[in-house]
Short mmCIF file of C-alpha atoms and ligand atoms in Angstrom, two decimals:
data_model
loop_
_atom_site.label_atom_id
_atom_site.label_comp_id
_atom_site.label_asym_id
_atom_site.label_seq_id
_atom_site.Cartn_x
_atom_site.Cartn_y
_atom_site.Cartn_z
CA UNK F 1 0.00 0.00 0.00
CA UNK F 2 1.21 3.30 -0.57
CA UNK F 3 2.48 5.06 2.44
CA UNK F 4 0.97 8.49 1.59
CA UNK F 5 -2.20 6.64 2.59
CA UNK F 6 -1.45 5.44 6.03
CA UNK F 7 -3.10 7.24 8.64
CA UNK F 8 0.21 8.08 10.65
CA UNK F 9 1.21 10.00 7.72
CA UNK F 10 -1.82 12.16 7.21
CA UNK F 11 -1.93 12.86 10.72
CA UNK F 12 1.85 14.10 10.58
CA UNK F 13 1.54 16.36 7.58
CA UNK F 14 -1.08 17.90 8.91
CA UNK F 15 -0.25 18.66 12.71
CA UNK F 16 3.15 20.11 10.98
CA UNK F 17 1.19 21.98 8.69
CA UNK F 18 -1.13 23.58 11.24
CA UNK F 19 1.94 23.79 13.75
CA UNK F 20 3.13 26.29 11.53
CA UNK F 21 0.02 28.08 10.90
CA UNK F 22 0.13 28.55 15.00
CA UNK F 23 3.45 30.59 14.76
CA UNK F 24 5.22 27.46 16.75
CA UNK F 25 7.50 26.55 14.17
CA UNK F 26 9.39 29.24 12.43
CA UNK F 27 11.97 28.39 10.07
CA UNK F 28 13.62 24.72 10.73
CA UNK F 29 12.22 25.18 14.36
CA UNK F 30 10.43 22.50 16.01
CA UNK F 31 10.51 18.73 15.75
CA UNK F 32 8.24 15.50 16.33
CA UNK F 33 8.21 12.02 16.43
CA UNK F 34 5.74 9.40 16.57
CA UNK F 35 5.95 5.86 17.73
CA UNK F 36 4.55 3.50 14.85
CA UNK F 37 2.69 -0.12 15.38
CA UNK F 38 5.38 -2.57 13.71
CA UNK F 39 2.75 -4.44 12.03
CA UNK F 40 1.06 -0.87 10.52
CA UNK F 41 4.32 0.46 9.67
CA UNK F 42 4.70 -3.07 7.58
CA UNK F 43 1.41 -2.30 5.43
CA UNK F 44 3.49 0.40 3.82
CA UNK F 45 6.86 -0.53 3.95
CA UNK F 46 9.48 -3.58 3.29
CA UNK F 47 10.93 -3.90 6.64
CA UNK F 48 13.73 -6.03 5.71
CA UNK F 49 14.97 -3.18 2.97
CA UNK F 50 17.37 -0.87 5.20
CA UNK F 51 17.78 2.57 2.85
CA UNK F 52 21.18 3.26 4.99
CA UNK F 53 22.19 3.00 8.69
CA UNK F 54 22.56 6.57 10.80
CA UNK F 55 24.66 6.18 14.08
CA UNK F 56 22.61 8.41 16.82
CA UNK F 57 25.41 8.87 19.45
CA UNK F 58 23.57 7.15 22.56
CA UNK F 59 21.75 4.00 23.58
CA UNK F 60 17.93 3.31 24.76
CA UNK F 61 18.34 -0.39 24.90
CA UNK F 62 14.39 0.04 25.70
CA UNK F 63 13.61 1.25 22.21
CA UNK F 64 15.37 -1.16 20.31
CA UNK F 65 13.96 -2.57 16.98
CA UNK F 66 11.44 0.24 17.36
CA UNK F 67 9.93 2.13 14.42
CA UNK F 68 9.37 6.07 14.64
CA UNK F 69 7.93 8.46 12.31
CA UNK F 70 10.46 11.73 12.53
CA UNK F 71 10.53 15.25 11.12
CA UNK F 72 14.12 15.61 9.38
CA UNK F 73 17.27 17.95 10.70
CA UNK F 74 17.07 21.22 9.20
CA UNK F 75 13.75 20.98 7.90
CA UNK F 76 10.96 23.10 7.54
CA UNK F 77 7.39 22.17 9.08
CA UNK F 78 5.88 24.38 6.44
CA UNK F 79 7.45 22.65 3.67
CA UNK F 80 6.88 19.24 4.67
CA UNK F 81 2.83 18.74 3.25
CA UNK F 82 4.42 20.03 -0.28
CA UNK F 83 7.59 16.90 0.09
CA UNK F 84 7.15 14.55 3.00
CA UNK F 85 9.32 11.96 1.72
CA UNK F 86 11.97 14.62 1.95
CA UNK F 87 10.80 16.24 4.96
CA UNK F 88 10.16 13.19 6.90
CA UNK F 89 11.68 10.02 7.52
CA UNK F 90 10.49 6.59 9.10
CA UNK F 91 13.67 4.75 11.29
CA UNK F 92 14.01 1.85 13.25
CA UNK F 93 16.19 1.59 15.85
CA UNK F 94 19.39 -0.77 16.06
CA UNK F 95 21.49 -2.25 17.95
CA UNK F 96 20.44 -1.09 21.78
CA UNK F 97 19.50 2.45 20.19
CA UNK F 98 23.17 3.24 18.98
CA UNK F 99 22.30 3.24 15.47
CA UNK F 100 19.07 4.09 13.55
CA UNK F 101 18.08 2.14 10.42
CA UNK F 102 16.30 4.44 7.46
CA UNK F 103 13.27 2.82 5.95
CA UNK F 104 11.58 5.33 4.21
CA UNK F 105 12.14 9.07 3.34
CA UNK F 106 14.94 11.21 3.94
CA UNK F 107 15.73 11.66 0.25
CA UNK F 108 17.63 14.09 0.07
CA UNK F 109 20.33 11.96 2.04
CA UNK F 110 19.39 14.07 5.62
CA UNK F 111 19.05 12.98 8.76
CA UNK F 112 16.36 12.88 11.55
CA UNK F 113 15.70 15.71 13.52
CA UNK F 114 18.75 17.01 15.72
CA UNK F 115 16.69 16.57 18.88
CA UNK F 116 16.70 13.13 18.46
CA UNK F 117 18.58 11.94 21.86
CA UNK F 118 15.53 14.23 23.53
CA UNK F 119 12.80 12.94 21.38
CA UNK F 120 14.01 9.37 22.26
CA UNK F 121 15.22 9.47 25.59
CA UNK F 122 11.64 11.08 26.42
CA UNK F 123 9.84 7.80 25.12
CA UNK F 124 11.62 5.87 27.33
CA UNK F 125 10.19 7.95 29.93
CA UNK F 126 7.06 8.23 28.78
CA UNK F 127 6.37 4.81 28.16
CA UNK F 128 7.32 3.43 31.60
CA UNK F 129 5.20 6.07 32.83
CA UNK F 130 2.10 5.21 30.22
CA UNK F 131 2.33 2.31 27.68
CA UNK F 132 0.22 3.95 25.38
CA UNK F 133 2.26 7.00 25.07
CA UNK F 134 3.36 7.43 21.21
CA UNK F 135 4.20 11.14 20.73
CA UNK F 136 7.04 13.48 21.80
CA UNK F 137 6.81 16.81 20.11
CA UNK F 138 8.77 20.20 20.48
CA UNK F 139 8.45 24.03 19.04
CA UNK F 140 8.79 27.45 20.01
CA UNK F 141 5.45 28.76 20.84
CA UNK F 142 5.52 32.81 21.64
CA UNK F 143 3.41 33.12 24.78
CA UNK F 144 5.46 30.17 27.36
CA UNK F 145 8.77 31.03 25.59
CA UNK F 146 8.38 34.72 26.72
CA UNK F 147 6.98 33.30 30.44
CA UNK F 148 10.35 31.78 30.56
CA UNK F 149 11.52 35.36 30.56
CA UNK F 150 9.42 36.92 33.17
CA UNK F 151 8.17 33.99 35.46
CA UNK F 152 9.89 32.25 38.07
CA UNK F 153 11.00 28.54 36.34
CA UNK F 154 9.87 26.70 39.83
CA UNK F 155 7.71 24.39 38.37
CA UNK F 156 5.29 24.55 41.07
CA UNK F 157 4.95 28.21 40.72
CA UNK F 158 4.81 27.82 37.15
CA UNK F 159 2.58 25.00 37.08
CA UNK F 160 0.25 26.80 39.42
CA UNK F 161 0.01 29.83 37.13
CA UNK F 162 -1.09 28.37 33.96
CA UNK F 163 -3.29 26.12 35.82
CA UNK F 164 -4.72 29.79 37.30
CA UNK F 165 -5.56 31.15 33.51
CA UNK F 166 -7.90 29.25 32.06
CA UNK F 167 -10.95 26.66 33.88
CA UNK F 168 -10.09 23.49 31.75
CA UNK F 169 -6.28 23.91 32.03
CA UNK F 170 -6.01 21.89 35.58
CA UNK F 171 -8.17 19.15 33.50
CA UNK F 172 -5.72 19.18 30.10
CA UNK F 173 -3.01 19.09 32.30
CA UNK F 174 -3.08 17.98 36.30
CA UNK F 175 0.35 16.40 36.27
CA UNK F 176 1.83 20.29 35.66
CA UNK F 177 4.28 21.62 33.32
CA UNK F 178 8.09 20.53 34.72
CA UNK F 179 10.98 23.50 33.40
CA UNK F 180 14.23 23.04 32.07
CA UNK F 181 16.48 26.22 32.99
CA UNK F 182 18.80 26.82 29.78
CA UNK F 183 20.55 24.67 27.65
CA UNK F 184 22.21 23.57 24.47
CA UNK F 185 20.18 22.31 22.69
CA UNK F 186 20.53 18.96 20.10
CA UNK F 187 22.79 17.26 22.89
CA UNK F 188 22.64 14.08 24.62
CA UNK F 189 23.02 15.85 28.27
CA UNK F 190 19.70 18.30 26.99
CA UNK F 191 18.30 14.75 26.24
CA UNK F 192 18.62 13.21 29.08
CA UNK F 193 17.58 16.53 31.62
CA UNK F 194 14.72 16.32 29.25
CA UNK F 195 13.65 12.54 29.67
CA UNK F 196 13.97 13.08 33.72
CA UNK F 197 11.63 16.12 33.75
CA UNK F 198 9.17 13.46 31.29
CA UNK F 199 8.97 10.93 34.13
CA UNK F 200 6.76 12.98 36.23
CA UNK F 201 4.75 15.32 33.57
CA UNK F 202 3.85 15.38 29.77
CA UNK F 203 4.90 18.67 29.25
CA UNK F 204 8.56 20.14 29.68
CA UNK F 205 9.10 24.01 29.06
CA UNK F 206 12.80 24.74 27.88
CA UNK F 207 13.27 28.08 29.23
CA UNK F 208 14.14 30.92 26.33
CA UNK F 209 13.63 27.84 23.66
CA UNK F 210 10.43 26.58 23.63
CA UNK F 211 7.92 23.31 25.20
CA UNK F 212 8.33 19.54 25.03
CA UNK F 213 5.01 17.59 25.16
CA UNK F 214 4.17 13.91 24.86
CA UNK F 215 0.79 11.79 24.08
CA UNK F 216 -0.82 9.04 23.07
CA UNK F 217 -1.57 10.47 19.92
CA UNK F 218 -0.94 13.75 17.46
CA UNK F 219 -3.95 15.65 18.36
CA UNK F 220 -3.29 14.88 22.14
CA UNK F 221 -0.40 16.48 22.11
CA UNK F 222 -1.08 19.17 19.80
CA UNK F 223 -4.25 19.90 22.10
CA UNK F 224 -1.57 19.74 25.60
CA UNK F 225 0.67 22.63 23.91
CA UNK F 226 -2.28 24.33 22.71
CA UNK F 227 -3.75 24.49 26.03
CA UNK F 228 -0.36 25.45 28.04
CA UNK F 229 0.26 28.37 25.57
CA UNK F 230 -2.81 30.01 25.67
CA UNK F 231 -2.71 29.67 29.46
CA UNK F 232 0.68 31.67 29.31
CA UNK F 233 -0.78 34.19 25.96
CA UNK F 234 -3.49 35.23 29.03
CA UNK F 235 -0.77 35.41 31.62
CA UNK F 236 1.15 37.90 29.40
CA UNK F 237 -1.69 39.92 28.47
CA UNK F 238 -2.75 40.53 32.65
CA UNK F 239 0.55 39.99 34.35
CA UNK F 240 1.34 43.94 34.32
CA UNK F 241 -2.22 44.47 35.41
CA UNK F 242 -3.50 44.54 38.76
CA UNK F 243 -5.35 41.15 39.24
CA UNK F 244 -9.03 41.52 40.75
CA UNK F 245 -10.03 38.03 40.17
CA UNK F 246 -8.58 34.42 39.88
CA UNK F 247 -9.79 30.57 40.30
CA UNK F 248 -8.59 29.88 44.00
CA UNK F 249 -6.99 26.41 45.09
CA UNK F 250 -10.36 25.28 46.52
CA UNK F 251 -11.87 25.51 42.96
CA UNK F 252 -9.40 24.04 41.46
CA UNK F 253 -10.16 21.17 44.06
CA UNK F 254 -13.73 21.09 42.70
CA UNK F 255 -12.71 20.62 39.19
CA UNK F 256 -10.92 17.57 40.15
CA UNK F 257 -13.58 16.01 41.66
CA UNK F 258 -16.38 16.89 39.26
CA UNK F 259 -13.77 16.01 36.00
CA UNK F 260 -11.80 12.85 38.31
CA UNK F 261 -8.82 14.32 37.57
CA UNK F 262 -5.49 13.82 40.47
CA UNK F 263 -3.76 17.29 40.61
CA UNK F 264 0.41 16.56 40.54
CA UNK F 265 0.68 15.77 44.61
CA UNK F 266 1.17 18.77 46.95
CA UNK F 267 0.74 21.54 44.01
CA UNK F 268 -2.58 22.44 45.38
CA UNK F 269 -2.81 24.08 48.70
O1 2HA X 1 15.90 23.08 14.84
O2 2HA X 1 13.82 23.31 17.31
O3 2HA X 1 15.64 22.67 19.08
C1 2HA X 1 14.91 22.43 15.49
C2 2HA X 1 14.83 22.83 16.88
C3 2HA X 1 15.99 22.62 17.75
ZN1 ZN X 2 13.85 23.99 19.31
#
């Protein structure tokens, strides 16, 4: 079957595509990967025909012989509905993570995204944490990269804030939003700061970069960023103005219990 038909596909080309129509991913900013069923990936591809092996500089003996959809280094979301075969690529990897075999796109003779010790360091996290997590993605949305500015980075404080802009945000999001202070990015000590903060919440802010969030699916975590940044767009448009009114702890308490949601332990007073 032809793989511009597969589901996983679709779905990819169009989160990047409306990624970029969100402002998230200027330029060749942003990158995401998706965790593929071995036995869909197979409808589309030859699994036995290795294009050409890419070494990834770490291991994740958990992930090995595992196939992942990825957005390619250098790459630009906007372009990648008009090319995905060049934009994309689909990789398995080898040999306890150490190397990464190319199955499919990538034609231009690229690689997958630079991030990749984050992107695959946070499955590993994520999946011990949820078995049916499938998605890490990252961009640069406006509204939490500028909070990284002006907001303390504790990520209780943090946490506490976006939860305190919008009703449904302590719903989309009870297990918080964990901080990374700054970084370099695209290395394997980023990577693995970045899997630690994933063991204990699906969304990581990189301070003066831009958000980590994982899922079970694309729209899931499309719909997690989505939610976190427009909490922090409403904290930037009040936080110079005196604040009359706000959802107190106590409501937030009866959110949980009418929604049977658990609230990250001790972030509620
Ligand atoms: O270039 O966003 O963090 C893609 C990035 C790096
Ligand atoms: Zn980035």
């Amino acid at each position: 079957m032809d793989i511009m038909n597969a589901d996983f596909l679709i779905e990819l080309i169009r989160t990047t595509t409306n990624m970029y129509a969100h402002g998230w991913d200027e330029r060749n900013g942003g990158n995401i990967s998706v965790l593929l069923d071995e036995k869909e990936a197979g409808k589309y591809l030859d699994l036995t025909n290795v294009i050409r092996t890419i070494p990834t500089g770490f291991t994740a003996k958990e992930l090995d012989g595992k196939i992942f959809l990825v957005t390619g280094t250098g790459k630009y979301f906007k372009n990648v509905q008009y090319d995905p075969a060049k934009n994309l690529g689909v990789v398995r990897l080898a040999e306890k993570g150490a190397k990464a075999e190319l199955l499919w796109g990538l034609t231009d003779g690229g690689s997958f995204t630079s991030e990749f010790p984050a992107h695959m360091m946070s499955h590993v996290s994520r999946l011990a944490a949820d078995p049916e997590s499938r998605v890490v993605m990252h961009c640069h949305p406006a509204n939490l990269l500028a909070m990284s500015f002006v907001h303390s980075l504790d990520e209780r404080e943090f946490t506490r804030t976006l939860w305190r802009m919008c009703t449904e945000c302590v719903i989309v999001f009870p297990d918080g939003v964990n901080v990374l202070p700054w970084m370099l990015c695209g290395t394997n000590e980023i990577g693995e700061a970045t899997a630690e903060k994933m063991k204990t919440a699906r969304l990581c802010v990189w301070a003066q970069h831009g958000v980590y969030g994982a899922g079970r699916s694309l729209d899931e975590t499309f719909g997690l960023i989505e939610t976190a940044e427009k909490a922090a767009e409403i904290y930037l448009k009040i936080a110079h103005l005196p604040v009359l009114n706000t959802i107190t702890d106590g409501e937030m308490r009866l959110i949980e219990k009418r929604y049977g949601v658990k609230t990250r332990e001790g972030y509620l007073d």
